[in-house]
PDB file of C-alpha atoms in Angstrom:
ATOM      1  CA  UNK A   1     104.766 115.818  98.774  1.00  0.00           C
ATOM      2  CA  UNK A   2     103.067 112.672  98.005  1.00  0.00           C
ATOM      3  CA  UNK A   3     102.623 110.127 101.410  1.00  0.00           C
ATOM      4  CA  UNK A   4     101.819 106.552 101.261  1.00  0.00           C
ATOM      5  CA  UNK A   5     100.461 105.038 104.430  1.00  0.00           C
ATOM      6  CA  UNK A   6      99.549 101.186 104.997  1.00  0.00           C
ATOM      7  CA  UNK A   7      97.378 100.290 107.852  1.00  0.00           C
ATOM      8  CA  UNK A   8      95.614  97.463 109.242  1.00  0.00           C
ATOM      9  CA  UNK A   9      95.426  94.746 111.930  1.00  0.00           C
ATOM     10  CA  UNK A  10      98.839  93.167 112.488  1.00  0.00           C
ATOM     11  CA  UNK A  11      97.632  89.767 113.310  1.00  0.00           C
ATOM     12  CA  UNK A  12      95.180  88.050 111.402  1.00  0.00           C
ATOM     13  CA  UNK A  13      94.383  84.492 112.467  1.00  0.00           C
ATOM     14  CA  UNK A  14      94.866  81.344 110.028  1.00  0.00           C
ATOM     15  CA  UNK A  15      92.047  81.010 107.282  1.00  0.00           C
ATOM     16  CA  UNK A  16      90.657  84.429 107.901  1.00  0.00           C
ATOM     17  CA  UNK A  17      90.913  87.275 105.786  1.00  0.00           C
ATOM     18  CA  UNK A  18      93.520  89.845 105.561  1.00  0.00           C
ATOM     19  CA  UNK A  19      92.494  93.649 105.134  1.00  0.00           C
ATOM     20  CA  UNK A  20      94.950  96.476 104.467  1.00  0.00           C
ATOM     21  CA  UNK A  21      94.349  99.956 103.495  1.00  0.00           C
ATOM     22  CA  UNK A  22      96.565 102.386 101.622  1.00  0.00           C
ATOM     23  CA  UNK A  23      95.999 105.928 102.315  1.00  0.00           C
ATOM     24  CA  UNK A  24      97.287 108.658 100.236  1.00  0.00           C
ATOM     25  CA  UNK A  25      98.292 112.013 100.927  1.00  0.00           C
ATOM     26  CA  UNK A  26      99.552 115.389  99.646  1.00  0.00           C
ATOM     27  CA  UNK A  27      98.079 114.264  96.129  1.00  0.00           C
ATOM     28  CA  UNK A  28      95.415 112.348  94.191  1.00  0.00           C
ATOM     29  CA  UNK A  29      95.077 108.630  93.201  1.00  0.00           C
ATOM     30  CA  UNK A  30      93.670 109.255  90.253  1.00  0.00           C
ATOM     31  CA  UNK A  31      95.752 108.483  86.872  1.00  0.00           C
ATOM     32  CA  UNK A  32      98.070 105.985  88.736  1.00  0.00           C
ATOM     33  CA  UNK A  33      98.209 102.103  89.066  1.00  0.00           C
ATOM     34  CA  UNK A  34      98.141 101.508  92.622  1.00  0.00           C
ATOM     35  CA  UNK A  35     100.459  98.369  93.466  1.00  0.00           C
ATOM     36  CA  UNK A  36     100.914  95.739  96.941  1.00  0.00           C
ATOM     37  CA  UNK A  37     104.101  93.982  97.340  1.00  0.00           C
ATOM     38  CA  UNK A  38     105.392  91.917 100.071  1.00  0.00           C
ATOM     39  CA  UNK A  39     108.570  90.953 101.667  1.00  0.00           C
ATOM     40  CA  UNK A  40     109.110  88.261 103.869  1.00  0.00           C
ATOM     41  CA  UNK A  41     111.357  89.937 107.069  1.00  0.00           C
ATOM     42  CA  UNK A  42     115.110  89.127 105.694  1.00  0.00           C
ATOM     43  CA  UNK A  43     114.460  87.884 102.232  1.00  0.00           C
ATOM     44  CA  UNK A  44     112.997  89.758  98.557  1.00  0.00           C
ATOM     45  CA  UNK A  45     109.835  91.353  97.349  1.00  0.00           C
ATOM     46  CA  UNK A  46     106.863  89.672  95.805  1.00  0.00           C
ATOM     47  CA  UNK A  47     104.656  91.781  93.726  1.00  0.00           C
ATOM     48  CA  UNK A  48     100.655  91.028  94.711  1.00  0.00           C
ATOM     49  CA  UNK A  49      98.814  92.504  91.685  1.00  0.00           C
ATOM     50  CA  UNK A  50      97.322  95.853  90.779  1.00  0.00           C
ATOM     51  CA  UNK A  51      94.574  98.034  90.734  1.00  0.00           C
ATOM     52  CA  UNK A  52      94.053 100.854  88.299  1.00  0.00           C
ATOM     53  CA  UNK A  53      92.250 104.326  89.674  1.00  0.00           C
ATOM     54  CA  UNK A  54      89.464 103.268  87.713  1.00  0.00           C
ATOM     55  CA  UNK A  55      89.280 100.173  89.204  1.00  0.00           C
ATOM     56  CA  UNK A  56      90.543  97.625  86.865  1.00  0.00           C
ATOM     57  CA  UNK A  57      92.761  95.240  87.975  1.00  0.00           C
ATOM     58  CA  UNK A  58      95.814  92.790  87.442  1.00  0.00           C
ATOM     59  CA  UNK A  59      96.709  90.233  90.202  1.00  0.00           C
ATOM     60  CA  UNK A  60      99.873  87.601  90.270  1.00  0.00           C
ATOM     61  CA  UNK A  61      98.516  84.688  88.771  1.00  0.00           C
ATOM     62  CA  UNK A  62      99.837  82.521  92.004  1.00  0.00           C
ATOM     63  CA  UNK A  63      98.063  84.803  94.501  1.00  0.00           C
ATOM     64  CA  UNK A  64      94.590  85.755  91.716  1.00  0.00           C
ATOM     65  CA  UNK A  65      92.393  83.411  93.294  1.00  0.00           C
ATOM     66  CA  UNK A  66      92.879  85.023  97.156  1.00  0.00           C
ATOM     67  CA  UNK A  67      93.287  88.572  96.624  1.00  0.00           C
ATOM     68  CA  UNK A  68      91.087  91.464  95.842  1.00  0.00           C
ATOM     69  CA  UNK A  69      91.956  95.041  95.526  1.00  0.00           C
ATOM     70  CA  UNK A  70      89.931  98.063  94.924  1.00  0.00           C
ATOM     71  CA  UNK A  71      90.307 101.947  95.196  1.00  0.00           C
ATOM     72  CA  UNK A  72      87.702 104.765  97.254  1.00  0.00           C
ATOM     73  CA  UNK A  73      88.581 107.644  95.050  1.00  0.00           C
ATOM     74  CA  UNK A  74      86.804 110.151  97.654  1.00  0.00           C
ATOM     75  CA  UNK A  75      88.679 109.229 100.514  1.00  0.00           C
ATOM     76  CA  UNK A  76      92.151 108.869  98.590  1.00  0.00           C
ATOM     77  CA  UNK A  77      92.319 104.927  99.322  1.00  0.00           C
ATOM     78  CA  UNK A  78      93.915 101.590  97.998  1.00  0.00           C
ATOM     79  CA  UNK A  79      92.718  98.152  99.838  1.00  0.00           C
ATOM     80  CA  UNK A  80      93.852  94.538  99.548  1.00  0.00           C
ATOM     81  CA  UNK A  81      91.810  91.705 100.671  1.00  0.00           C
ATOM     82  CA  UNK A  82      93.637  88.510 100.684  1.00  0.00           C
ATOM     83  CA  UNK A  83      91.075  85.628 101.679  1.00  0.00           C
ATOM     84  CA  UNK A  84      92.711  82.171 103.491  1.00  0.00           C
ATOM     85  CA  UNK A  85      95.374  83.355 104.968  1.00  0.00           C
ATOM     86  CA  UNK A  86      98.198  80.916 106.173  1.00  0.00           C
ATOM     87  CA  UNK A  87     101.540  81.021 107.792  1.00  0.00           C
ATOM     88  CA  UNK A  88     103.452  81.773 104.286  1.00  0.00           C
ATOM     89  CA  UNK A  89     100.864  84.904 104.388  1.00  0.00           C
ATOM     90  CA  UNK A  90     103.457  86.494 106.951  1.00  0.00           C
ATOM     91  CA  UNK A  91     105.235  89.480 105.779  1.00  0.00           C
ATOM     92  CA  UNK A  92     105.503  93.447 105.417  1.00  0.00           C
ATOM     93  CA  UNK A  93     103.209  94.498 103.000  1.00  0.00           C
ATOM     94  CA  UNK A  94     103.660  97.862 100.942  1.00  0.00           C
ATOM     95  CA  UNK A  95     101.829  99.494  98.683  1.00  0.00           C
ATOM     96  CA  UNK A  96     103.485 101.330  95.950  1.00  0.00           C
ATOM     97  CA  UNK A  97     102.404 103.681  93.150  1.00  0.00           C
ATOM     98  CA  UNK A  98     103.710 103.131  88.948  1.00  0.00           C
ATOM     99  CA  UNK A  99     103.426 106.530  87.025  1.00  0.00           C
ATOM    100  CA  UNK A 100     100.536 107.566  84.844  1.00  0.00           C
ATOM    101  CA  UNK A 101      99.825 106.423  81.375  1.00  0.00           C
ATOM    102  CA  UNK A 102     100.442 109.711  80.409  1.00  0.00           C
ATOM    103  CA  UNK A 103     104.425 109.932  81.980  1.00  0.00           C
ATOM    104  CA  UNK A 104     105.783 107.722  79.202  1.00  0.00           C
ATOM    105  CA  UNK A 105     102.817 106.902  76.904  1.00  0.00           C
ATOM    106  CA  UNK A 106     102.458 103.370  78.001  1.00  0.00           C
ATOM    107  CA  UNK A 107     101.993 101.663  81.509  1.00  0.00           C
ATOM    108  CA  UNK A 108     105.425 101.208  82.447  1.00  0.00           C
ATOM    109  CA  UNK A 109     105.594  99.082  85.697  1.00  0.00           C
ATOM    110  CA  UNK A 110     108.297 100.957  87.518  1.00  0.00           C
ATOM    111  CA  UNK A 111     107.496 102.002  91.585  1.00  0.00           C
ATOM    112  CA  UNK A 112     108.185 105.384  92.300  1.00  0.00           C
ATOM    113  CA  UNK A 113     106.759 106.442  95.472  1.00  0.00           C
ATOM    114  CA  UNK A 114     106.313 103.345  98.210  1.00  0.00           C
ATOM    115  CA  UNK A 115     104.484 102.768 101.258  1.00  0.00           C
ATOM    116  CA  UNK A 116     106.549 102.854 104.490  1.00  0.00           C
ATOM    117  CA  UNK A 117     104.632  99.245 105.085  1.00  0.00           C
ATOM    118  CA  UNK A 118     102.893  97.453 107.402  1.00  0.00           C
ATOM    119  CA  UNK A 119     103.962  93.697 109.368  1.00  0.00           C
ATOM    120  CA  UNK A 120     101.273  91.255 109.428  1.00  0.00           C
ATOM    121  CA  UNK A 121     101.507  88.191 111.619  1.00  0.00           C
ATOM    122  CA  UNK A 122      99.565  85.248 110.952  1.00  0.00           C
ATOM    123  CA  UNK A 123      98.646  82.981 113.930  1.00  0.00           C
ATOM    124  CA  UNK A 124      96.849  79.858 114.614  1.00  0.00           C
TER     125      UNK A 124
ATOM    126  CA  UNK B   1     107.106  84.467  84.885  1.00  0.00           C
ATOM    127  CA  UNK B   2     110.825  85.897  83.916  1.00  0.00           C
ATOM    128  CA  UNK B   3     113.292  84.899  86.356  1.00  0.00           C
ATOM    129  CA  UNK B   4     115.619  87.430  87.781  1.00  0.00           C
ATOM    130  CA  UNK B   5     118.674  86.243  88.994  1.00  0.00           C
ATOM    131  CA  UNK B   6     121.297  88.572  90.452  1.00  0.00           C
ATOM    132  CA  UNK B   7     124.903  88.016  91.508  1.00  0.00           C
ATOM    133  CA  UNK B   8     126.065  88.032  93.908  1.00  0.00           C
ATOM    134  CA  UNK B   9     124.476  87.879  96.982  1.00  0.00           C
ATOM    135  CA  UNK B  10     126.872  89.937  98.589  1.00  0.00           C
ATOM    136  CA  UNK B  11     128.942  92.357  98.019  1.00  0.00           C
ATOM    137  CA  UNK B  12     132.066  94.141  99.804  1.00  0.00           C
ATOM    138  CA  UNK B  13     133.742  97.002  98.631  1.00  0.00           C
ATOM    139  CA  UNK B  14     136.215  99.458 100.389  1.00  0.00           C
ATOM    140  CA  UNK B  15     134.924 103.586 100.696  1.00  0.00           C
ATOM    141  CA  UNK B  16     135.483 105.142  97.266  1.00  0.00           C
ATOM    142  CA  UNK B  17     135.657 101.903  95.226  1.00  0.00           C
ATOM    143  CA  UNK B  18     133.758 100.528  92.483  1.00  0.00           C
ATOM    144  CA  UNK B  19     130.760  98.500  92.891  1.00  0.00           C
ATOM    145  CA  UNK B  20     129.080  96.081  90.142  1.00  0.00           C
ATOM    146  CA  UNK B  21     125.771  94.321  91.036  1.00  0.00           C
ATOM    147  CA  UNK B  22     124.616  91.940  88.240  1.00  0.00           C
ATOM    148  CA  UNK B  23     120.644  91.059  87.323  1.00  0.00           C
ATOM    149  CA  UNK B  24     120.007  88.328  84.698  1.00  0.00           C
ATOM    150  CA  UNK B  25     116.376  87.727  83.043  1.00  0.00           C
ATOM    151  CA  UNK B  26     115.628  84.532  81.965  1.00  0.00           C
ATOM    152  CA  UNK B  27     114.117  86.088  78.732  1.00  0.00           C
ATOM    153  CA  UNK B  28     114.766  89.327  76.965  1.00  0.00           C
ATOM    154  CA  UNK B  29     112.961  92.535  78.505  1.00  0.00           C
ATOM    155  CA  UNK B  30     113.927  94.913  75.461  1.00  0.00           C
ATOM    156  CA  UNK B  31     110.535  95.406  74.026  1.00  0.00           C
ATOM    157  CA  UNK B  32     111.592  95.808  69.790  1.00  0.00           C
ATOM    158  CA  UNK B  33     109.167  98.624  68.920  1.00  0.00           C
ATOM    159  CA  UNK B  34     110.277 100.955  71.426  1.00  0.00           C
ATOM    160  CA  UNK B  35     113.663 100.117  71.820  1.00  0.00           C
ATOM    161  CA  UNK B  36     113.274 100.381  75.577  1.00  0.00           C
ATOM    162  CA  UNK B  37     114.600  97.962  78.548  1.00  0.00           C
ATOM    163  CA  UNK B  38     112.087  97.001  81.018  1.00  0.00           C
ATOM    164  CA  UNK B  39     114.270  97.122  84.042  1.00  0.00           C
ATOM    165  CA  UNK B  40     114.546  99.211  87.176  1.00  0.00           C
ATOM    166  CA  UNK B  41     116.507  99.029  90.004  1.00  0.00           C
ATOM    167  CA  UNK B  42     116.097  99.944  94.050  1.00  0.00           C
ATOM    168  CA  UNK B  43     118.124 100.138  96.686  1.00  0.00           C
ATOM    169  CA  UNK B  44     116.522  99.465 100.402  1.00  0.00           C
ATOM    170  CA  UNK B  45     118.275 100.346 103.259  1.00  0.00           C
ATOM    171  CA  UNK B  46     117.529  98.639 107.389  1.00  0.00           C
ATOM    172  CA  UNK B  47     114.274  99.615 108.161  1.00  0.00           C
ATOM    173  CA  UNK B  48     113.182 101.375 105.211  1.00  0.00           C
ATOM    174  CA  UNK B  49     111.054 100.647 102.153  1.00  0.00           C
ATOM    175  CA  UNK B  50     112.813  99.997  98.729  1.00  0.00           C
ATOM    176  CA  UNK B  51     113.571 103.385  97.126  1.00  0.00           C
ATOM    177  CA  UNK B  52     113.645 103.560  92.830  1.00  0.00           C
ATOM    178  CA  UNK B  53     117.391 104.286  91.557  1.00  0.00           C
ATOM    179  CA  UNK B  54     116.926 103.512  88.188  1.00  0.00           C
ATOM    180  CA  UNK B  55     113.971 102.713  85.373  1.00  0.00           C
ATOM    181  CA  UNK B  56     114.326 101.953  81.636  1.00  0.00           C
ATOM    182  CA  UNK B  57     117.594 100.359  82.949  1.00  0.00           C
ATOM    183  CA  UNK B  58     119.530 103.297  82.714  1.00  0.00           C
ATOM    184  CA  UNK B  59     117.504 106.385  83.466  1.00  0.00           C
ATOM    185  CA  UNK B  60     118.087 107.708  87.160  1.00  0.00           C
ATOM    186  CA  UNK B  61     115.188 108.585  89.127  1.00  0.00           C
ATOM    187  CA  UNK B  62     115.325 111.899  90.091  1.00  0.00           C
ATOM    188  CA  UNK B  63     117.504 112.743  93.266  1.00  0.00           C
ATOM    189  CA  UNK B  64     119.347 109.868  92.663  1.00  0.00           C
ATOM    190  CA  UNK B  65     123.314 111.001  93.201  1.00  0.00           C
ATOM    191  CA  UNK B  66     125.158 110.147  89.987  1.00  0.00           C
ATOM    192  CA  UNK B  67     127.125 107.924  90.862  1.00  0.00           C
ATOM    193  CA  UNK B  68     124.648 105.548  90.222  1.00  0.00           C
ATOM    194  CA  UNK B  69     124.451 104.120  87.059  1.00  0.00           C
ATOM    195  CA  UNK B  70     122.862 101.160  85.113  1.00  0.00           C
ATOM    196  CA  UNK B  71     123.155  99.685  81.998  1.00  0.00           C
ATOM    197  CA  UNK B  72     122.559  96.480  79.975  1.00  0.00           C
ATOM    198  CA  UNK B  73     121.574  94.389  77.116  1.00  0.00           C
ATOM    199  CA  UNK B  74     118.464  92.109  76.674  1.00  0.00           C
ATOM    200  CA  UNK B  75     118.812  89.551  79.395  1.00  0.00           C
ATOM    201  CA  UNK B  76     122.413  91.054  81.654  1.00  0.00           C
ATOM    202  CA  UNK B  77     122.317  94.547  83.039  1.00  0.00           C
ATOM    203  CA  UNK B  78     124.428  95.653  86.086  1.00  0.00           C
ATOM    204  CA  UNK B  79     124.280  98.528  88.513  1.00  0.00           C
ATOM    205  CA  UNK B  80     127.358 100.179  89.051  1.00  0.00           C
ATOM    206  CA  UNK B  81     128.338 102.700  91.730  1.00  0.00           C
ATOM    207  CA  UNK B  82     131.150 104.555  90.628  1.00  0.00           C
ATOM    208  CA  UNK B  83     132.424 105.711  94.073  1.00  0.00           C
ATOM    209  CA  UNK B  84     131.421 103.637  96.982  1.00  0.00           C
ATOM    210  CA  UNK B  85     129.949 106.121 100.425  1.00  0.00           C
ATOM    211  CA  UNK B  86     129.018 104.942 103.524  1.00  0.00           C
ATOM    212  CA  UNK B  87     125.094 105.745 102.879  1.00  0.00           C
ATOM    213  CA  UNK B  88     125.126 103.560  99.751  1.00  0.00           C
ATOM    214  CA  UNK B  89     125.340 100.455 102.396  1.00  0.00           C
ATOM    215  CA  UNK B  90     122.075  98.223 101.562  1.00  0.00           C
ATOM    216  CA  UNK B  91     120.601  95.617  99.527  1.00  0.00           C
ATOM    217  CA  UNK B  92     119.929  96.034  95.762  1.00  0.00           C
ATOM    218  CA  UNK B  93     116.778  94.615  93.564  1.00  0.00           C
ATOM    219  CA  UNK B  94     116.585  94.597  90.426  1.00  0.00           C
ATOM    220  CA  UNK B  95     113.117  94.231  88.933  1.00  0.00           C
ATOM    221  CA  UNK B  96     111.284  93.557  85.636  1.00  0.00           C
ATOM    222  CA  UNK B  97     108.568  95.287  84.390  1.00  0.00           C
ATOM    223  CA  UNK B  98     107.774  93.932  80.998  1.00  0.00           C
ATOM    224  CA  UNK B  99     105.243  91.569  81.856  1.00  0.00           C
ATOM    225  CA  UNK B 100     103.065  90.655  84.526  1.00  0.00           C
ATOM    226  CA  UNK B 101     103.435  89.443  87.361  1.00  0.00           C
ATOM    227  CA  UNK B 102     106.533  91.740  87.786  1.00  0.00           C
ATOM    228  CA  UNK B 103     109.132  89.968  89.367  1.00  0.00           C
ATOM    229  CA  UNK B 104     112.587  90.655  91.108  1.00  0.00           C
ATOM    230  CA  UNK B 105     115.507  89.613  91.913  1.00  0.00           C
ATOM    231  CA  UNK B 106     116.495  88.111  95.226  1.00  0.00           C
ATOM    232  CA  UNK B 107     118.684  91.169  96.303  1.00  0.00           C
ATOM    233  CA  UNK B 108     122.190  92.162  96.652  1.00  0.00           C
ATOM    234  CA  UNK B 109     123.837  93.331  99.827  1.00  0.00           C
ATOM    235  CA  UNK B 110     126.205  95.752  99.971  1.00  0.00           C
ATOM    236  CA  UNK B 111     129.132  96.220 102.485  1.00  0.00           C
ATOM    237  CA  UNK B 112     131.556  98.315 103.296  1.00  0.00           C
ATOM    238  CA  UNK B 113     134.348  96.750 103.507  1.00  0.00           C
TER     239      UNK B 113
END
């Protein structure tokens, strides 16, 4: 059974960097589109951007200029770097996995397997 | 970006009763060629992270009891639980998927009532 674990420091102070990692388990990264959403405590989800096994990626165009994210195929890990951090910056993070290419012929854009996520604070 | 609006924001219904949770996109996510909807749906209980009921607007994930249905047109779809239990308490996104950046809507929350 596939496991999704966030990690990383739950405070990060304003204007520094954030750093998460994903770690996957019981299977491989490989063929899927690794995804990072956020969600405020109390209010909806907010879809960060992409990154491809390969390491190709798609970012929201609001966030694109902040945010980084990249794959370690060998150790089974997803990372988002999101540079500048501010106060709206606070929220759960999760990362979450869209099927293959090869499930439906196409990238579809569903999230099938999530993250249990992780709550970063951002302080002055 | 589409817009996803969903209605309402909350939602009570009595054990055993119908419920009907609305998502409207501010364009049309029925891509021609394939004929398919780009719409999912997830349901994410206190404490937990957002679990996939539906994709394609009306496919169930697998797992997923079957009471839990979707359906839809180009812009209006609705998730419909046929036979409210207590487990099915939560809040409800709908999202789009059929063009970045993938967006959702701002939840439903379910009640018993």
């Amino acid at each position: 059974q596939v496991h999704l674990q966030e990690s990383g420091p739950g405070l990060v102070k304003t204007s520094e960097t954030l750093s998460l990692t994903c770690t996957v388990s019981g299977g491989s990264i490989s063929s899927y589109y690794w995804n990072w959403i956020r969600q405020v405590p109390g209010k909806g989800l907010e879809w960060l951007g992409y990154v491809y096994y390969t390491g190709s990626t798609v970012y929201s165009p609001s966030l694109q200029s902040r945010v980084t994210m990249s794959v370690d195929s060998s150790k089974n890990q997803v990372f988002l770097k999101m540079d500048s951090v501010t106060a709206a910056d606070a929220a759960v993070y999760y990362c979450a996995r869209v099927p293959p290419y090869e499930r439906f012929g196409e990238l579809s854009g569903m999230f099938d397997l999530w993250g249990q996520g992780t709550l970063v604070t951002v302080s002055s | 970006d589409i817009v996803m609006t969903q209605s309402p924001d909350s939602l009570a219904v009595s054990l055993g009763e119908r419920a009907t949770i609305n998502c409207k996109t501010s364009q049309s996510i029925l891509y021609g060629s394939n004929n398919k909807k780009y719409l999912a749906w997830y349901q994410q209980k206190p404490g937990q992270s957002p679990r996939l009921l539906i994709y394609w607007a009306s496919t169930r994930e697998s797992g997923v009891p079957d009471r839990f249905s979707g359906s839809g047109s180009g812009t209006d779809f609705t998730l419909t639980i046929s036979s409210l239990q207590a487990e099915d308490v939560a809040v409800y996104y709908c999202q789009q998927y059929y063009s970045t950046p993938y967006t959702f809507g701002q939840g439903t929350k379910l009640e018993i009532k």
